[in-house]
Amino acid sequence: CSVLKGQSLGMGGPSSCNGLYLMKASMYSLTVRDYVKIAHTLKGEIFGLAQKLHFLVYEVEVSYLTETLDEYNLVVDFDAAQQTLSTILSEMNFQNLDDLPEFANINTTTEFLCGYIHRRIGKAMGDRFSGRLGVTLRESPLASASYEGPIGS
């Protein structure tokens, strides 16, 4: 395992690399939250009762992470981050995802939706923010899924 000097290793604490522990780069973060209410079905016996139409309320948390602040000493403009999340979620809110063309023949699992929201925010905010973006959807205090990856130039 080789890590280049100054290379960011993402969110979280130490990483294991063949038994060696490396500290991840220091990061600034800004987090926004919102809720979305959806209905959907999941295909495949692995999903048990979730194969039937069911309703979910997700708490959606989006974290912008960067090693450096911008020219205004911000991670990203808070209002732009919150409005972008609200706009994306409003397109799904109170919808049966099975009926939306962008989700045709797709199992809209919590994990899939994290990646979908990440890509949408990346397109909307990529010219305002360059760094890592983490998206977490919480189904309950006991269950959540996340996706993290880079956005911006």
PDB file of C-alpha atoms in Angstrom:
ATOM      1  CA  CYS A   1       0.000   0.000   0.000  1.00  0.00           C
ATOM      2  CA  SER A   2       1.376   3.405  -0.887  1.00  0.00           C
ATOM      3  CA  VAL A   3      -0.099   6.750   0.048  1.00  0.00           C
ATOM      4  CA  LEU A   4       1.139   9.900  -1.628  1.00  0.00           C
ATOM      5  CA  LYS A   5       2.098  12.779   0.641  1.00  0.00           C
ATOM      6  CA  GLY A   6      -0.914  15.065   1.126  1.00  0.00           C
ATOM      7  CA  GLN A   7      -3.359  12.587  -0.432  1.00  0.00           C
ATOM      8  CA  SER A   8      -6.755  12.591   1.216  1.00  0.00           C
ATOM      9  CA  LEU A   9      -7.964   9.218   2.377  1.00  0.00           C
ATOM     10  CA  GLY A  10     -11.603  10.259   2.854  1.00  0.00           C
ATOM     11  CA  MET A  11     -13.891  10.407   5.887  1.00  0.00           C
ATOM     12  CA  GLY A  12     -13.305   8.751   9.213  1.00  0.00           C
ATOM     13  CA  GLY A  13     -10.431   7.690  11.429  1.00  0.00           C
ATOM     14  CA  PRO A  14      -7.415   5.472  10.863  1.00  0.00           C
ATOM     15  CA  SER A  15      -7.206   3.187   7.836  1.00  0.00           C
ATOM     16  CA  SER A  16      -5.527  -0.194   7.893  1.00  0.00           C
ATOM     17  CA  CYS A  17      -2.943  -0.893   5.216  1.00  0.00           C
ATOM     18  CA  ASN A  18      -1.326  -4.331   5.681  1.00  0.00           C
ATOM     19  CA  GLY A  19      -1.448  -3.900   9.449  1.00  0.00           C
ATOM     20  CA  LEU A  20      -0.184  -0.302   9.398  1.00  0.00           C
ATOM     21  CA  TYR A  21      -2.551   2.440  10.485  1.00  0.00           C
ATOM     22  CA  LEU A  22      -2.568   5.709   8.591  1.00  0.00           C
ATOM     23  CA  MET A  23      -4.339   8.809   9.822  1.00  0.00           C
ATOM     24  CA  LYS A  24      -6.684  10.320   7.277  1.00  0.00           C
ATOM     25  CA  ALA A  25      -6.185  13.918   6.206  1.00  0.00           C
ATOM     26  CA  SER A  26      -7.771  16.663   8.282  1.00  0.00           C
ATOM     27  CA  MET A  27     -11.037  17.797   6.714  1.00  0.00           C
ATOM     28  CA  TYR A  28     -13.487  20.645   7.110  1.00  0.00           C
ATOM     29  CA  SER A  29     -17.125  19.676   6.750  1.00  0.00           C
ATOM     30  CA  LEU A  30     -20.529  21.253   6.348  1.00  0.00           C
ATOM     31  CA  THR A  31     -23.636  19.105   6.788  1.00  0.00           C
ATOM     32  CA  VAL A  32     -27.227  19.772   5.728  1.00  0.00           C
ATOM     33  CA  ARG A  33     -30.273  17.608   6.441  1.00  0.00           C
ATOM     34  CA  ASP A  34     -33.797  17.183   5.152  1.00  0.00           C
ATOM     35  CA  TYR A  35     -36.513  14.539   4.952  1.00  0.00           C
ATOM     36  CA  VAL A  36     -38.150  12.758   2.040  1.00  0.00           C
ATOM     37  CA  LYS A  37     -41.240  10.553   2.044  1.00  0.00           C
ATOM     38  CA  ILE A  38     -41.407   7.884  -0.661  1.00  0.00           C
ATOM     39  CA  ALA A  39     -43.168   4.677  -1.589  1.00  0.00           C
ATOM     40  CA  HIS A  40     -41.698   1.809  -3.627  1.00  0.00           C
ATOM     41  CA  THR A  41     -41.422  -1.927  -4.073  1.00  0.00           C
ATOM     42  CA  LEU A  42     -38.256  -4.006  -4.259  1.00  0.00           C
ATOM     43  CA  LYS A  43     -37.828  -6.950  -6.609  1.00  0.00           C
ATOM     44  CA  GLY A  44     -36.286 -10.201  -5.447  1.00  0.00           C
ATOM     45  CA  GLU A  45     -37.039 -12.744  -2.766  1.00  0.00           C
ATOM     46  CA  ILE A  46     -34.170 -11.394  -0.662  1.00  0.00           C
ATOM     47  CA  PHE A  47     -36.408  -8.394   0.142  1.00  0.00           C
ATOM     48  CA  GLY A  48     -39.185 -10.458   1.755  1.00  0.00           C
ATOM     49  CA  LEU A  49     -42.176  -8.263   2.640  1.00  0.00           C
ATOM     50  CA  ALA A  50     -40.505  -5.225   1.046  1.00  0.00           C
ATOM     51  CA  GLN A  51     -41.484  -6.737  -2.323  1.00  0.00           C
ATOM     52  CA  LYS A  52     -44.908  -5.268  -1.556  1.00  0.00           C
ATOM     53  CA  LEU A  53     -45.568  -1.561  -1.866  1.00  0.00           C
ATOM     54  CA  HIS A  54     -44.348   0.172   1.288  1.00  0.00           C
ATOM     55  CA  PHE A  55     -43.878   3.709   2.537  1.00  0.00           C
ATOM     56  CA  LEU A  56     -40.632   5.162   3.938  1.00  0.00           C
ATOM     57  CA  VAL A  57     -39.564   8.399   5.546  1.00  0.00           C
ATOM     58  CA  TYR A  58     -35.836   8.989   5.139  1.00  0.00           C
ATOM     59  CA  GLU A  59     -33.760  11.499   7.041  1.00  0.00           C
ATOM     60  CA  VAL A  60     -31.256  12.618   4.422  1.00  0.00           C
ATOM     61  CA  GLU A  61     -27.880  13.944   5.547  1.00  0.00           C
ATOM     62  CA  VAL A  62     -25.390  15.423   3.107  1.00  0.00           C
ATOM     63  CA  SER A  63     -21.844  16.287   4.198  1.00  0.00           C
ATOM     64  CA  TYR A  64     -19.443  18.350   2.110  1.00  0.00           C
ATOM     65  CA  LEU A  65     -15.798  17.633   3.031  1.00  0.00           C
ATOM     66  CA  THR A  66     -12.689  19.475   1.937  1.00  0.00           C
ATOM     67  CA  GLU A  67      -9.118  19.985   3.119  1.00  0.00           C
ATOM     68  CA  THR A  68      -9.211  23.728   2.431  1.00  0.00           C
ATOM     69  CA  LEU A  69     -11.733  26.532   2.796  1.00  0.00           C
ATOM     70  CA  ASP A  70     -12.752  28.699  -0.153  1.00  0.00           C
ATOM     71  CA  GLU A  71     -11.947  32.387  -0.650  1.00  0.00           C
ATOM     72  CA  TYR A  72     -14.683  33.303   1.877  1.00  0.00           C
ATOM     73  CA  ASN A  73     -13.432  30.769   4.468  1.00  0.00           C
ATOM     74  CA  LEU A  74     -16.391  28.495   3.779  1.00  0.00           C
ATOM     75  CA  VAL A  75     -16.630  24.816   2.925  1.00  0.00           C
ATOM     76  CA  VAL A  76     -19.555  25.623   0.637  1.00  0.00           C
ATOM     77  CA  ASP A  77     -22.389  28.150   0.700  1.00  0.00           C
ATOM     78  CA  PHE A  78     -24.856  26.750   3.258  1.00  0.00           C
ATOM     79  CA  ASP A  79     -27.948  28.135   1.531  1.00  0.00           C
ATOM     80  CA  ALA A  80     -26.921  26.715  -1.848  1.00  0.00           C
ATOM     81  CA  ALA A  81     -26.237  23.312  -0.252  1.00  0.00           C
ATOM     82  CA  GLN A  82     -29.595  23.282   1.557  1.00  0.00           C
ATOM     83  CA  GLN A  83     -31.576  24.508  -1.457  1.00  0.00           C
ATOM     84  CA  THR A  84     -29.934  21.965  -3.757  1.00  0.00           C
ATOM     85  CA  LEU A  85     -30.820  19.108  -1.418  1.00  0.00           C
ATOM     86  CA  SER A  86     -34.393  20.373  -0.975  1.00  0.00           C
ATOM     87  CA  THR A  87     -34.900  20.724  -4.733  1.00  0.00           C
ATOM     88  CA  ILE A  88     -33.652  17.197  -5.478  1.00  0.00           C
ATOM     89  CA  LEU A  89     -35.745  15.643  -2.704  1.00  0.00           C
ATOM     90  CA  SER A  90     -38.877  17.584  -3.716  1.00  0.00           C
ATOM     91  CA  GLU A  91     -38.909  15.682  -7.025  1.00  0.00           C
ATOM     92  CA  MET A  92     -39.252  12.389  -5.106  1.00  0.00           C
ATOM     93  CA  ASN A  93     -41.285  13.545  -2.099  1.00  0.00           C
ATOM     94  CA  PHE A  94     -44.663  11.786  -1.714  1.00  0.00           C
ATOM     95  CA  GLN A  95     -43.990   9.820  -4.913  1.00  0.00           C
ATOM     96  CA  ASN A  96     -44.097   6.118  -5.662  1.00  0.00           C
ATOM     97  CA  LEU A  97     -40.599   5.711  -7.083  1.00  0.00           C
ATOM     98  CA  ASP A  98     -41.828   2.762  -9.169  1.00  0.00           C
ATOM     99  CA  ASP A  99     -43.858   5.277 -11.222  1.00  0.00           C
ATOM    100  CA  LEU A 100     -40.990   7.694 -11.980  1.00  0.00           C
ATOM    101  CA  PRO A 101     -39.262   7.189 -15.377  1.00  0.00           C
ATOM    102  CA  GLU A 102     -35.741   7.676 -13.969  1.00  0.00           C
ATOM    103  CA  PHE A 103     -36.267   4.634 -11.717  1.00  0.00           C
ATOM    104  CA  ALA A 104     -37.900   2.311 -14.272  1.00  0.00           C
ATOM    105  CA  ASN A 105     -36.806  -1.309 -13.695  1.00  0.00           C
ATOM    106  CA  ILE A 106     -34.421  -0.269 -10.880  1.00  0.00           C
ATOM    107  CA  ASN A 107     -34.443  -1.609  -7.340  1.00  0.00           C
ATOM    108  CA  THR A 108     -34.469   1.698  -5.465  1.00  0.00           C
ATOM    109  CA  THR A 109     -32.703   0.368  -2.387  1.00  0.00           C
ATOM    110  CA  THR A 110     -31.473   2.783   0.248  1.00  0.00           C
ATOM    111  CA  GLU A 111     -27.913   2.275  -1.018  1.00  0.00           C
ATOM    112  CA  PHE A 112     -28.936   3.012  -4.615  1.00  0.00           C
ATOM    113  CA  LEU A 113     -30.758   6.186  -3.539  1.00  0.00           C
ATOM    114  CA  CYS A 114     -27.641   7.430  -1.706  1.00  0.00           C
ATOM    115  CA  GLY A 115     -25.646   7.155  -4.947  1.00  0.00           C
ATOM    116  CA  TYR A 116     -28.459   8.723  -6.980  1.00  0.00           C
ATOM    117  CA  ILE A 117     -28.669  11.759  -4.673  1.00  0.00           C
ATOM    118  CA  HIS A 118     -24.859  12.041  -4.678  1.00  0.00           C
ATOM    119  CA  ARG A 119     -24.766  12.155  -8.496  1.00  0.00           C
ATOM    120  CA  ARG A 120     -27.565  14.750  -8.645  1.00  0.00           C
ATOM    121  CA  ILE A 121     -25.864  17.001  -6.081  1.00  0.00           C
ATOM    122  CA  GLY A 122     -22.550  16.543  -7.893  1.00  0.00           C
ATOM    123  CA  LYS A 123     -24.085  17.844 -11.124  1.00  0.00           C
ATOM    124  CA  ALA A 124     -25.788  20.758  -9.368  1.00  0.00           C
ATOM    125  CA  MET A 125     -22.920  21.807  -7.067  1.00  0.00           C
ATOM    126  CA  GLY A 126     -19.788  20.695  -8.955  1.00  0.00           C
ATOM    127  CA  ASP A 127     -19.063  24.250 -10.103  1.00  0.00           C
ATOM    128  CA  ARG A 128     -19.369  25.615  -6.515  1.00  0.00           C
ATOM    129  CA  PHE A 129     -17.599  22.897  -4.555  1.00  0.00           C
ATOM    130  CA  SER A 130     -14.640  20.601  -5.084  1.00  0.00           C
ATOM    131  CA  GLY A 131     -14.051  17.873  -2.535  1.00  0.00           C
ATOM    132  CA  ARG A 132     -15.802  14.829  -1.124  1.00  0.00           C
ATOM    133  CA  LEU A 133     -19.520  14.475  -0.660  1.00  0.00           C
ATOM    134  CA  GLY A 134     -21.142  11.999   1.708  1.00  0.00           C
ATOM    135  CA  VAL A 135     -24.843  11.136   1.482  1.00  0.00           C
ATOM    136  CA  THR A 136     -26.564   9.172   4.263  1.00  0.00           C
ATOM    137  CA  LEU A 137     -30.183   8.014   4.295  1.00  0.00           C
ATOM    138  CA  ARG A 138     -31.585   6.959   7.652  1.00  0.00           C
ATOM    139  CA  GLU A 139     -34.628   4.683   7.675  1.00  0.00           C
ATOM    140  CA  SER A 140     -34.655   4.599  11.470  1.00  0.00           C
ATOM    141  CA  PRO A 141     -32.288   5.217  14.386  1.00  0.00           C
ATOM    142  CA  LEU A 142     -31.128   1.615  13.828  1.00  0.00           C
ATOM    143  CA  ALA A 143     -30.660   1.488  10.036  1.00  0.00           C
ATOM    144  CA  SER A 144     -28.914   3.716   7.518  1.00  0.00           C
ATOM    145  CA  ALA A 145     -26.869   3.528   4.336  1.00  0.00           C
ATOM    146  CA  SER A 146     -24.287   5.935   2.902  1.00  0.00           C
ATOM    147  CA  TYR A 147     -22.354   6.760  -0.239  1.00  0.00           C
ATOM    148  CA  GLU A 148     -19.249   8.942  -0.357  1.00  0.00           C
ATOM    149  CA  GLY A 149     -17.166  10.132  -3.277  1.00  0.00           C
ATOM    150  CA  PRO A 150     -15.564  13.145  -4.938  1.00  0.00           C
ATOM    151  CA  ILE A 151     -17.392  15.918  -6.749  1.00  0.00           C
ATOM    152  CA  GLY A 152     -16.283  19.103  -8.479  1.00  0.00           C
ATOM    153  CA  SER A 153     -13.251  19.914 -10.544  1.00  0.00           C
TER     154      SER A 153
END
